[in-house]
mmCIF file of C-alpha atoms in Angstrom:
data_model
loop_
_atom_site.group_PDB
_atom_site.id
_atom_site.type_symbol
_atom_site.label_atom_id
_atom_site.label_comp_id
_atom_site.label_asym_id
_atom_site.label_seq_id
_atom_site.Cartn_x
_atom_site.Cartn_y
_atom_site.Cartn_z
ATOM 1 C CA MET A 1 85.019 96.347 114.510
ATOM 2 C CA ALA A 2 87.105 94.692 116.247
ATOM 3 C CA ALA A 3 84.863 94.885 119.182
ATOM 4 C CA GLU A 4 81.721 93.272 118.422
ATOM 5 C CA TYR A 5 83.426 90.907 115.655
ATOM 6 C CA GLY A 6 86.515 90.406 116.282
ATOM 7 C CA ALA A 7 88.535 88.883 113.831
ATOM 8 C CA GLY A 8 86.526 86.120 112.780
ATOM 9 C CA LYS A 9 85.066 84.989 108.972
ATOM 10 C CA ILE A 10 83.027 88.302 108.753
ATOM 11 C CA ILE A 11 86.269 90.690 108.908
ATOM 12 C CA ASP A 12 87.951 88.038 106.650
ATOM 13 C CA ALA A 13 85.166 88.675 104.320
ATOM 14 C CA TYR A 14 84.976 92.174 104.615
ATOM 15 C CA ASN A 15 88.839 93.216 104.152
ATOM 16 C CA VAL A 16 89.408 90.537 100.970
ATOM 17 C CA ALA A 17 86.092 92.045 99.386
ATOM 18 C CA LEU A 18 86.713 95.666 100.455
ATOM 19 C CA THR A 19 90.153 95.029 98.603
ATOM 20 C CA VAL A 20 88.944 93.509 95.713
ATOM 21 C CA SER A 21 86.761 96.261 95.171
ATOM 22 C CA THR A 22 88.623 98.916 95.275
ATOM 23 C CA TRP A 23 91.808 97.667 94.329
ATOM 24 C CA LEU A 24 91.187 98.980 90.391
ATOM 25 C CA PRO A 25 89.727 102.617 91.786
ATOM 26 C CA ILE A 26 92.780 103.201 94.524
ATOM 27 C CA MET A 27 95.266 102.273 90.833
ATOM 28 C CA PHE A 28 93.467 104.205 88.561
ATOM 29 C CA ALA A 29 93.597 106.903 91.369
ATOM 30 C CA ALA A 30 97.538 107.347 91.611
ATOM 31 C CA ALA A 31 97.965 106.175 87.720
ATOM 32 C CA ALA A 32 95.458 109.666 86.760
ATOM 33 C CA GLY A 33 96.360 112.083 89.793
ATOM 34 C CA ALA A 34 99.929 112.147 88.518
ATOM 35 C CA ALA A 35 99.227 112.747 85.343
ATOM 36 C CA LEU A 36 96.191 114.906 85.335
ATOM 37 C CA VAL A 37 96.748 116.928 88.017
ATOM 38 C CA PRO A 38 100.120 118.542 86.650
ATOM 39 C CA GLU A 39 98.468 118.860 84.229
ATOM 40 C CA LEU A 40 95.420 121.017 84.923
ATOM 41 C CA VAL A 41 98.110 122.958 87.122
ATOM 42 C CA ARG A 42 99.872 123.203 84.095
ATOM 43 C CA ALA A 43 96.873 124.607 81.302
ATOM 44 C CA ARG A 44 95.819 127.063 84.485
ATOM 45 C CA THR A 45 98.842 127.849 84.739
ATOM 46 C CA SER A 46 99.273 128.520 80.859
ATOM 47 C CA SER A 47 97.199 131.785 78.498
ATOM 48 C CA SER A 48 96.870 128.897 76.087
ATOM 49 C CA GLY A 49 93.269 127.308 77.901
ATOM 50 C CA ASP A 50 91.856 127.224 81.202
ATOM 51 C CA ALA A 51 92.314 123.466 83.803
ATOM 52 C CA THR A 52 89.078 123.421 84.113
ATOM 53 C CA ASP A 53 88.181 123.790 80.295
ATOM 54 C CA SER A 54 84.177 122.385 80.647
ATOM 55 C CA ARG A 55 84.401 120.383 77.342
ATOM 56 C CA PHE A 56 87.617 118.320 79.433
ATOM 57 C CA VAL A 57 85.732 118.120 82.328
ATOM 58 C CA SER A 58 82.741 117.084 80.268
ATOM 59 C CA GLU A 59 84.342 114.420 78.729
ATOM 60 C CA LEU A 60 86.136 113.656 81.812
ATOM 61 C CA ASN A 61 82.256 112.699 83.818
ATOM 62 C CA ALA A 62 81.564 110.727 80.561
ATOM 63 C CA ALA A 63 84.467 108.799 80.602
ATOM 64 C CA ILE A 64 84.623 108.251 84.491
ATOM 65 C CA THR A 65 81.043 106.762 84.964
ATOM 66 C CA LEU A 66 81.627 104.519 82.304
ATOM 67 C CA MET A 67 84.651 103.442 84.241
ATOM 68 C CA ALA A 68 82.662 103.269 87.288
ATOM 69 C CA ALA A 69 79.974 100.837 85.807
ATOM 70 C CA THR A 70 82.822 98.520 84.311
ATOM 71 C CA MET A 71 84.794 98.622 87.576
ATOM 72 C CA CYS A 72 80.906 97.636 89.347
ATOM 73 C CA ALA A 73 80.723 94.568 86.367
ATOM 74 C CA ILE A 74 84.594 93.959 87.486
ATOM 75 C CA THR A 75 83.427 93.366 90.868
ATOM 76 C CA VAL A 76 80.674 91.196 90.553
ATOM 77 C CA LEU A 77 82.934 88.986 87.872
ATOM 78 C CA ALA A 78 85.493 88.618 91.047
ATOM 79 C CA ALA A 79 82.877 86.766 92.695
ATOM 80 C CA ALA A 80 81.813 84.622 90.455
ATOM 81 C CA ALA A 81 85.256 83.448 89.886
ATOM 82 C CA ALA A 82 86.021 83.693 93.467
ATOM 83 C CA PRO A 83 85.950 79.507 93.787
ATOM 84 C CA LEU A 84 89.221 78.873 90.973
ATOM 85 C CA PHE A 85 91.297 81.052 93.426
ATOM 86 C CA LEU A 86 90.665 80.566 96.844
ATOM 87 C CA THR A 87 90.850 76.617 96.759
ATOM 88 C CA GLU A 88 92.509 76.544 100.578
ATOM 89 C CA THR A 89 89.582 78.271 102.018
ATOM 90 C CA SER A 90 86.439 76.510 103.968
ATOM 91 C CA ASP A 91 83.195 76.538 101.794
ATOM 92 C CA GLY A 92 81.075 78.489 104.652
ATOM 93 C CA SER A 93 83.721 80.766 104.282
ATOM 94 C CA LEU A 94 83.718 81.444 100.485
ATOM 95 C CA ALA A 95 80.169 81.782 100.245
ATOM 96 C CA LEU A 96 80.586 84.495 102.533
ATOM 97 C CA ILE A 97 83.313 86.609 101.001
ATOM 98 C CA ARG A 98 81.510 86.219 97.935
ATOM 99 C CA ARG A 99 78.144 87.680 99.309
ATOM 100 C CA MET A 100 80.269 90.304 100.508
ATOM 101 C CA MET A 101 82.185 91.573 97.086
ATOM 102 C CA LEU A 102 78.607 91.396 94.981
ATOM 103 C CA ALA A 103 76.959 93.985 98.306
ATOM 104 C CA LEU A 104 80.195 96.252 97.566
ATOM 105 C CA ALA A 105 80.071 96.496 94.008
ATOM 106 C CA PRO A 106 78.355 99.803 93.907
ATOM 107 C CA PHE A 107 81.317 100.704 95.950
ATOM 108 C CA SER A 108 83.897 100.108 93.175
ATOM 109 C CA GLY A 109 82.174 102.445 91.711
ATOM 110 C CA ALA A 110 81.593 105.466 93.920
ATOM 111 C CA THR A 111 85.011 105.083 95.133
ATOM 112 C CA LEU A 112 86.570 105.842 91.324
ATOM 113 C CA VAL A 113 84.321 108.960 91.413
ATOM 114 C CA PHE A 114 85.176 110.095 94.728
ATOM 115 C CA TYR A 115 88.822 109.441 93.699
ATOM 116 C CA TYR A 116 87.323 111.945 90.443
ATOM 117 C CA LEU A 117 85.941 114.491 91.872
ATOM 118 C CA SER A 118 89.081 115.122 94.859
ATOM 119 C CA MET A 119 91.707 115.457 91.572
ATOM 120 C CA ARG A 120 89.428 117.859 90.607
ATOM 121 C CA LEU A 121 89.530 119.772 93.403
ATOM 122 C CA GLN A 122 93.701 119.484 94.295
ATOM 123 C CA SER A 123 94.320 120.794 90.844
ATOM 124 C CA ALA A 124 92.183 123.497 91.897
ATOM 125 C CA GLY A 125 93.579 124.053 94.941
ATOM 126 C CA SER A 126 91.395 122.829 97.961
ATOM 127 C CA PHE A 127 92.224 120.391 100.182
ATOM 128 C CA SER A 128 88.681 120.222 102.396
ATOM 129 C CA TYR A 129 87.572 116.689 100.368
ATOM 130 C CA THR A 130 90.486 114.604 102.576
ATOM 131 C CA ILE A 131 87.816 115.357 105.953
ATOM 132 C CA ILE A 132 85.252 113.451 103.335
ATOM 133 C CA GLU A 133 87.723 110.705 102.790
ATOM 134 C CA ALA A 134 86.256 109.230 106.735
ATOM 135 C CA VAL A 135 82.681 108.747 106.021
ATOM 136 C CA PRO A 136 82.850 105.789 105.258
ATOM 137 C CA ALA A 137 84.420 104.407 108.584
ATOM 138 C CA LEU A 138 82.849 107.145 109.861
ATOM 139 C CA LEU A 139 79.478 105.962 109.237
ATOM 140 C CA LEU A 140 80.063 101.981 109.792
ATOM 141 C CA SER A 141 80.820 103.201 113.696
ATOM 142 C CA VAL A 142 77.688 104.966 114.273
ATOM 143 C CA LEU A 143 75.861 101.704 112.912
ATOM 144 C CA ILE A 144 78.105 99.057 115.025
ATOM 145 C CA TYR A 145 77.114 100.923 117.771
ATOM 146 C CA PHE A 146 74.048 101.082 117.775
ATOM 147 C CA ALA A 147 72.206 99.429 114.681
ATOM 148 C CA SER A 148 74.501 96.671 114.395
ATOM 149 C CA ASP A 149 73.269 92.866 113.422
ATOM 150 C CA PRO A 150 74.437 90.107 114.484
ATOM 151 C CA GLU A 151 75.753 88.639 111.599
ATOM 152 C CA GLY A 152 77.727 92.035 110.379
ATOM 153 C CA PHE A 153 76.821 91.554 106.798
ATOM 154 C CA ALA A 154 74.212 93.882 106.430
ATOM 155 C CA THR A 155 75.305 97.019 108.886
ATOM 156 C CA LEU A 156 79.327 96.045 107.154
ATOM 157 C CA ALA A 157 78.464 96.246 104.113
ATOM 158 C CA GLY A 158 75.465 98.845 103.956
ATOM 159 C CA GLY A 159 77.514 101.573 105.708
ATOM 160 C CA THR A 160 80.241 101.580 104.200
ATOM 161 C CA ILE A 161 77.953 101.955 100.576
ATOM 162 C CA VAL A 162 75.925 103.917 102.585
ATOM 163 C CA GLY A 163 79.019 106.516 103.358
ATOM 164 C CA GLY A 164 80.862 105.560 99.990
ATOM 165 C CA PHE A 165 78.128 107.876 98.214
ATOM 166 C CA ILE A 166 77.468 110.519 100.949
ATOM 167 C CA GLN A 167 81.283 111.081 100.407
ATOM 168 C CA VAL A 168 80.732 111.516 96.409
ATOM 169 C CA ALA A 169 77.065 113.856 97.566
ATOM 170 C CA ALA A 170 79.639 116.355 100.132
ATOM 171 C CA LEU A 171 82.390 116.440 97.018
ATOM 172 C CA LEU A 172 79.954 117.699 94.344
ATOM 173 C CA ALA A 173 78.700 120.114 96.864
ATOM 174 C CA MET A 174 82.079 120.977 97.341
ATOM 175 C CA LEU A 175 82.692 121.475 93.268
ATOM 176 C CA SER A 176 79.761 123.456 93.087
ATOM 177 C CA TRP A 177 81.174 125.961 95.502
ATOM 178 C CA ILE A 178 84.122 126.724 93.975
ATOM 179 C CA GLY A 179 82.197 127.399 90.782
ATOM 180 C CA ALA A 180 83.924 124.059 89.218
ATOM 181 C CA ARG A 181 81.497 121.453 89.128
ATOM 182 C CA GLY A 182 81.783 121.060 85.512
ATOM 183 C CA ALA A 183 79.368 121.210 82.357
ATOM 184 C CA GLY A 184 77.114 117.939 82.477
ATOM 185 C CA PHE A 185 78.087 114.921 80.389
ATOM 186 C CA SER A 186 80.195 114.408 76.375
ATOM 187 C CA PHE A 187 80.857 111.173 75.260
ATOM 188 C CA HIS A 188 82.648 112.657 72.283
ATOM 189 C CA PHE A 189 86.076 113.292 73.917
ATOM 190 C CA SER A 190 87.918 115.408 71.476
ATOM 191 C CA SER A 191 89.453 117.839 73.544
ATOM 192 C CA PRO A 192 92.951 118.607 73.010
ATOM 193 C CA ARG A 193 94.310 117.364 76.350
ATOM 194 C CA TRP A 194 93.449 113.668 76.122
ATOM 195 C CA ARG A 195 96.630 113.727 73.624
ATOM 196 C CA LEU A 196 98.663 115.355 76.699
ATOM 197 C CA VAL A 197 97.531 113.333 79.365
ATOM 198 C CA LEU A 198 96.699 109.759 78.391
ATOM 199 C CA GLY A 199 100.199 109.155 77.203
ATOM 200 C CA GLY A 200 101.361 109.486 80.932
ATOM 201 C CA ILE A 201 98.302 107.916 82.636
ATOM 202 C CA GLY A 202 99.264 105.074 80.545
ATOM 203 C CA ALA A 203 102.922 104.581 81.651
ATOM 204 C CA MET A 204 101.404 105.637 84.838
ATOM 205 C CA ALA A 205 98.181 102.366 84.846
ATOM 206 C CA ILE A 206 101.199 100.132 84.193
ATOM 207 C CA GLY A 207 102.863 100.780 86.882
ATOM 208 C CA GLN A 208 100.001 100.845 89.259
ATOM 209 C CA VAL A 209 98.374 97.702 88.120
ATOM 210 C CA VAL A 210 101.457 95.838 88.578
ATOM 211 C CA LEU A 211 102.484 97.416 92.155
ATOM 212 C CA SER A 212 98.996 97.925 93.698
ATOM 213 C CA ALA A 213 98.765 93.777 93.322
ATOM 214 C CA SER A 214 100.257 93.732 96.398
ATOM 215 C CA LEU A 215 97.028 94.737 98.370
ATOM 216 C CA PRO A 216 95.271 91.595 96.792
ATOM 217 C CA ILE A 217 98.260 89.437 96.404
ATOM 218 C CA ASP A 218 98.403 89.603 101.018
ATOM 219 C CA GLN A 219 94.764 89.461 101.182
ATOM 220 C CA TYR A 220 95.198 85.996 99.078
ATOM 221 C CA TYR A 221 97.683 84.086 100.769
ATOM 222 C CA ALA A 222 96.101 85.180 104.326
ATOM 223 C CA VAL A 223 93.051 83.786 103.829
ATOM 224 C CA GLN A 224 95.154 80.903 102.362
ATOM 225 C CA THR A 225 96.972 81.007 105.850
ATOM 226 C CA GLY A 226 93.840 80.556 107.480
ATOM 227 C CA GLU A 227 90.746 81.350 109.308
ATOM 228 C CA GLY A 228 91.163 84.954 111.446
ATOM 229 C CA THR A 229 94.938 85.277 109.415
ATOM 230 C CA ALA A 230 93.099 88.593 107.106
ATOM 231 C CA ALA A 231 90.826 89.692 109.866
ATOM 232 C CA VAL A 232 94.408 90.002 111.689
ATOM 233 C CA LEU A 233 95.773 91.402 108.946
ATOM 234 C CA GLY A 234 93.730 94.190 108.087
ATOM 235 C CA TYR A 235 93.477 95.598 111.864
ATOM 236 C CA ALA A 236 97.584 96.170 111.222
ATOM 237 C CA ASN A 237 97.477 97.867 108.451
ATOM 238 C CA ARG A 238 94.543 99.921 109.558
ATOM 239 C CA LEU A 239 96.673 100.764 112.367
ATOM 240 C CA ILE A 240 99.683 101.292 109.854
ATOM 241 C CA GLY A 241 97.367 103.698 107.809
ATOM 242 C CA ILE A 242 96.763 105.924 109.695
ATOM 243 C CA GLY A 243 100.968 106.428 109.388
ATOM 244 C CA THR A 244 101.247 106.291 105.633
ATOM 245 C CA SER A 245 98.572 108.377 105.426
ATOM 246 C CA VAL A 246 99.792 111.502 106.559
ATOM 247 C CA GLY A 247 102.344 110.631 102.968
ATOM 248 C CA THR A 248 99.744 110.991 101.075
ATOM 249 C CA LEU A 249 96.829 113.091 102.583
ATOM 250 C CA VAL A 250 99.253 115.451 103.866
ATOM 251 C CA LEU A 251 102.819 114.871 101.688
ATOM 252 C CA ALA A 252 101.519 113.881 98.075
ATOM 253 C CA ARG A 253 98.638 115.782 97.686
ATOM 254 C CA ALA A 254 100.009 119.019 99.030
ATOM 255 C CA LEU A 255 103.292 118.851 97.105
ATOM 256 C CA LEU A 256 101.897 117.320 93.657
ATOM 257 C CA PRO A 257 100.155 121.202 92.461
ATOM 258 C CA ALA A 258 102.865 122.833 94.683
ATOM 259 C CA LEU A 259 106.327 121.120 92.893
ATOM 260 C CA ALA A 260 103.512 121.227 89.122
ATOM 261 C CA GLY A 261 104.203 124.960 89.137
ATOM 262 C CA LEU A 262 108.357 125.381 90.435
ATOM 263 C CA ALA A 263 108.688 121.965 87.352
ATOM 264 C CA ARG A 264 108.031 125.250 85.401
ATOM 265 C CA SER A 265 108.856 128.386 86.540
ATOM 266 C CA ASP A 266 111.969 126.870 88.281
ATOM 267 C CA PRO A 267 112.877 122.868 87.731
ATOM 268 C CA ALA A 268 116.034 123.949 89.651
ATOM 269 C CA GLU A 269 114.315 125.606 92.770
ATOM 270 C CA GLY A 270 112.011 122.791 92.726
ATOM 271 C CA TRP A 271 114.772 119.593 92.433
ATOM 272 C CA ARG A 272 116.185 121.279 95.938
ATOM 273 C CA GLN A 273 113.096 121.328 97.625
ATOM 274 C CA ALA A 274 112.045 117.959 96.524
ATOM 275 C CA LYS A 275 115.158 117.007 97.678
ATOM 276 C CA LEU A 276 114.565 119.138 101.066
ATOM 277 C CA TRP A 277 111.051 117.337 101.450
ATOM 278 C CA ALA A 278 112.030 113.889 100.543
ATOM 279 C CA ALA A 279 114.943 113.555 103.292
ATOM 280 C CA ALA A 280 113.325 115.145 105.989
ATOM 281 C CA SER A 281 109.777 112.856 104.778
ATOM 282 C CA PHE A 282 112.341 110.369 105.741
ATOM 283 C CA GLY A 283 113.145 111.240 108.826
ATOM 284 C CA ILE A 284 110.015 111.745 109.797
ATOM 285 C CA GLY A 285 109.016 108.180 109.546
ATOM 286 C CA ALA A 286 112.269 106.686 111.243
ATOM 287 C CA CYS A 287 110.301 109.246 113.918
ATOM 288 C CA GLY A 288 107.294 107.177 113.501
ATOM 289 C CA LEU A 289 108.848 103.289 113.530
ATOM 290 C CA ALA A 290 110.867 104.400 116.593
ATOM 291 C CA ILE A 291 107.858 106.390 118.671
ATOM 292 C CA GLY A 292 105.614 102.939 118.131
ATOM 293 C CA TRP A 293 107.392 100.280 117.687
ATOM 294 C CA PRO A 294 107.108 99.766 122.017
ATOM 295 C CA LEU A 295 104.194 101.329 121.824
ATOM 296 C CA ALA A 296 102.416 98.590 119.441
ATOM 297 C CA GLU A 297 100.489 96.677 121.703
ATOM 298 C CA TRP A 298 100.075 99.839 123.823
ATOM 299 C CA VAL A 299 97.960 100.696 121.003
ATOM 300 C CA THR A 300 96.551 97.452 119.578
ATOM 301 C CA ARG A 301 95.334 97.175 123.108
ATOM 302 C CA THR A 302 93.525 100.613 123.238
ATOM 303 C CA VAL A 303 91.843 101.138 120.028
ATOM 304 C CA PHE A 304 90.847 97.242 119.616
ATOM 305 C CA GLU A 305 90.977 95.135 123.055
ATOM 306 C CA ARG A 306 86.911 94.995 124.270
ATOM 307 C CA GLY A 307 83.918 92.545 123.665
ATOM 308 C CA ALA A 308 84.841 89.869 121.336
ATOM 309 C CA PHE A 309 88.545 91.017 120.327
ATOM 310 C CA GLY A 310 91.272 89.366 122.739
ATOM 311 C CA PRO A 311 94.698 89.514 124.249
ATOM 312 C CA GLU A 312 95.675 86.604 121.618
ATOM 313 C CA GLU A 313 93.492 89.358 119.177
ATOM 314 C CA THR A 314 96.543 91.921 120.128
ATOM 315 C CA ARG A 315 99.599 90.057 120.463
ATOM 316 C CA GLN A 316 98.986 88.948 116.650
ATOM 317 C CA VAL A 317 97.511 92.227 115.823
ATOM 318 C CA ALA A 318 100.907 94.615 117.662
ATOM 319 C CA GLN A 319 103.434 91.852 116.158
ATOM 320 C CA LEU A 320 102.227 92.744 112.895
ATOM 321 C CA LEU A 321 101.827 96.123 113.350
ATOM 322 C CA ARG A 322 105.737 95.652 114.624
ATOM 323 C CA LEU A 323 106.966 94.862 111.520
ATOM 324 C CA GLY A 324 104.699 97.140 109.069
ATOM 325 C CA MET A 325 106.515 99.863 110.734
ATOM 326 C CA LEU A 326 110.102 99.064 108.686
ATOM 327 C CA GLN A 327 107.699 100.579 106.148
ATOM 328 C CA LEU A 328 107.546 104.487 107.203
ATOM 329 C CA PRO A 329 110.669 105.491 106.307
ATOM 330 C CA PHE A 330 111.270 104.407 103.090
ATOM 331 C CA TYR A 331 107.369 105.338 102.114
ATOM 332 C CA PHE A 332 107.674 108.732 103.662
ATOM 333 C CA GLY A 333 110.930 109.118 101.805
ATOM 334 C CA GLY A 334 109.284 108.384 98.436
ATOM 335 C CA VAL A 335 107.058 110.702 98.810
ATOM 336 C CA ALA A 336 108.787 113.033 97.182
ATOM 337 C CA CYS A 337 110.962 111.248 95.209
ATOM 338 C CA VAL A 338 108.013 110.495 92.892
ATOM 339 C CA GLN A 339 105.922 113.640 93.009
ATOM 340 C CA TRP A 340 109.034 115.025 91.548
ATOM 341 C CA LEU A 341 109.095 112.692 88.433
ATOM 342 C CA ALA A 342 105.686 112.808 87.936
ATOM 343 C CA VAL A 343 105.556 116.647 87.222
ATOM 344 C CA ASN A 344 108.709 115.929 85.334
ATOM 345 C CA GLY A 345 106.628 113.184 82.727
ATOM 346 C CA ARG A 346 108.598 110.171 83.835
ATOM 347 C CA PHE A 347 106.046 108.161 84.551
ATOM 348 C CA LYS A 348 107.658 105.718 82.650
ATOM 349 C CA THR A 349 110.511 105.412 84.510
ATOM 350 C CA VAL A 350 108.035 105.602 87.796
ATOM 351 C CA ALA A 351 105.904 102.742 86.193
ATOM 352 C CA ALA A 352 109.185 100.702 85.574
ATOM 353 C CA ILE A 353 109.916 100.598 89.443
ATOM 354 C CA ALA A 354 106.713 99.746 90.207
ATOM 355 C CA CYS A 355 107.280 96.486 88.309
ATOM 356 C CA ALA A 356 111.152 95.846 89.689
ATOM 357 C CA THR A 357 108.897 96.376 93.325
ATOM 358 C CA LEU A 358 106.629 93.995 93.117
ATOM 359 C CA ALA A 359 108.901 91.735 91.923
ATOM 360 C CA ALA A 360 111.245 92.354 95.028
ATOM 361 C CA LYS A 361 108.355 92.190 97.529
ATOM 362 C CA MET A 362 107.168 88.343 95.386
ATOM 363 C CA ALA A 363 110.708 87.655 96.204
ATOM 364 C CA ILE A 364 109.996 87.704 99.215
ATOM 365 C CA LEU A 365 107.565 86.646 100.045
ATOM 366 C CA ILE A 366 107.562 83.348 97.852
ATOM 367 C CA PRO A 367 109.738 81.784 100.618
ATOM 368 C CA ALA A 368 108.660 83.311 103.499
ATOM 369 C CA TRP A 369 105.285 83.235 104.038
ATOM 370 C CA PRO A 370 105.851 78.385 104.760
ATOM 371 C CA ALA A 371 107.980 79.950 107.376
ATOM 372 C CA LEU A 372 106.626 82.970 108.718
ATOM 373 C CA GLY A 373 102.835 83.138 108.152
ATOM 374 C CA ALA A 374 101.723 86.039 108.059
ATOM 375 C CA GLU A 375 104.974 87.928 109.504
ATOM 376 C CA GLY A 376 105.992 86.754 105.980
ATOM 377 C CA ILE A 377 103.590 88.657 103.972
ATOM 378 C CA VAL A 378 103.844 91.805 106.329
ATOM 379 C CA LEU A 379 107.714 91.698 105.760
ATOM 380 C CA SER A 380 107.705 91.403 102.041
ATOM 381 C CA THR A 381 105.470 94.426 101.852
ATOM 382 C CA THR A 382 108.096 96.151 104.178
ATOM 383 C CA GLY A 383 110.787 94.624 101.954
ATOM 384 C CA MET A 384 108.943 96.671 99.094
ATOM 385 C CA TYR A 385 108.699 99.558 99.957
ATOM 386 C CA VAL A 386 112.508 99.746 100.847
ATOM 387 C CA PHE A 387 113.492 98.161 96.758
ATOM 388 C CA ALA A 388 110.987 100.479 95.884
ATOM 389 C CA PHE A 389 112.613 103.765 98.031
ATOM 390 C CA SER A 390 116.100 102.705 97.001
ATOM 391 C CA ALA A 391 114.734 102.675 92.718
ATOM 392 C CA GLN A 392 113.116 106.533 93.584
ATOM 393 C CA ILE A 393 117.017 107.700 95.314
ATOM 394 C CA VAL A 394 118.573 106.798 92.059
ATOM 395 C CA ALA A 395 115.803 107.617 89.835
ATOM 396 C CA PHE A 396 115.597 111.162 91.486
ATOM 397 C CA PHE A 397 119.316 111.991 91.550
ATOM 398 C CA VAL A 398 120.141 110.716 87.950
ATOM 399 C CA ALA A 399 117.327 110.932 85.750
ATOM 400 C CA ALA A 400 114.941 113.767 86.933
ATOM 401 C CA ARG A 401 117.849 116.680 87.553
ATOM 402 C CA PRO A 402 116.952 120.080 86.013
ATOM 403 C CA GLN A 403 119.220 119.763 83.438
ATOM 404 C CA ASP A 404 117.359 116.869 82.161
ATOM 405 C CA THR A 405 114.007 118.720 82.125
ATOM 406 C CA GLU A 406 114.920 119.278 78.503
ATOM 407 C CA ARG A 407 114.706 116.120 77.632
ATOM 408 C CA SER A 408 110.903 114.005 76.366
ATOM 409 C CA PRO A 409 108.498 114.444 78.874
ATOM 410 C CA HIS A 410 108.517 110.635 78.461
ATOM 411 C CA ASP A 411 111.643 109.541 78.576
#
């Protein structure tokens, strides 16, 4: 992508549209996963029910279908409303952003369905689905190298959408393979498990809506900074995402069902394990920062610098990458803390931390952006994770010690 299109308007448009189309699905995955996966694990180990109860799964299938259609519609509406918000963007760039948003609207629904199916597999103890997440990026790479159009619009939009639907088809096949595909669709929504899940999802959703708002906020400020800034920020975030995805894919997804089981059977041991994982994860992030800082420019050059992506773009991305890597220890360290809070039903605590965290980001971003531009955007995200980790540590030791597990699961 960098070699073919550099840091021009098409990449700006793609980054903005991809952020808008995936913002709500990502928020849903974080909110619903923290509440739904532990409940499914508890149900599977309980004598009162089965985690793959066909009625509940059928109702979940119906609910997700309705939500996927709604998110496609929201992306279309966002494209229509774009001129109201991107007032400092040139007419040509704005038109391209709106076209890309409309094109990626189906990907919004496909992303939601993918995350839902991932939760089903996660709760069943199957993690092979993680390799499927690379499908859109892999397909884009193939299309760019072998069938790229000059403008790049058809390649980027088409590859992303087709890759998203391939992901969904692959996960459906995996669920069928393990015998957990479900039993059709039911719109009655009468399963008793809804009461147990929705309380947690509601509290977590509030926090995730607030916290995940940082993504479109960053894109908004990047587009307002100048042409190419959103593209440069997007390239830096992709490299940072390689590190943070380890925390998401390996730590969070593996720890959540494991800690959920311990929270039920041996809370003291679960708390101790979560504490050890938090310390180890912070150390892993610190090592990643120490190794990555001096290698930032070399990594950027090796990965991106070819074709339309030149030395100046390498310098800009490497600088943002260094600043972004400052978040790694705090991001990693907070993963285990949040998982333990979630499996103990401290959803309101997690939501409150998320709200305070976004406020901290804005307190940094508003004065930093006029002075530092894109660097101020990245530093505000780093400051956000520093604040979040500090609050998560306090909640972990104060609100989630084993002796507190007898309190109401919803604070």
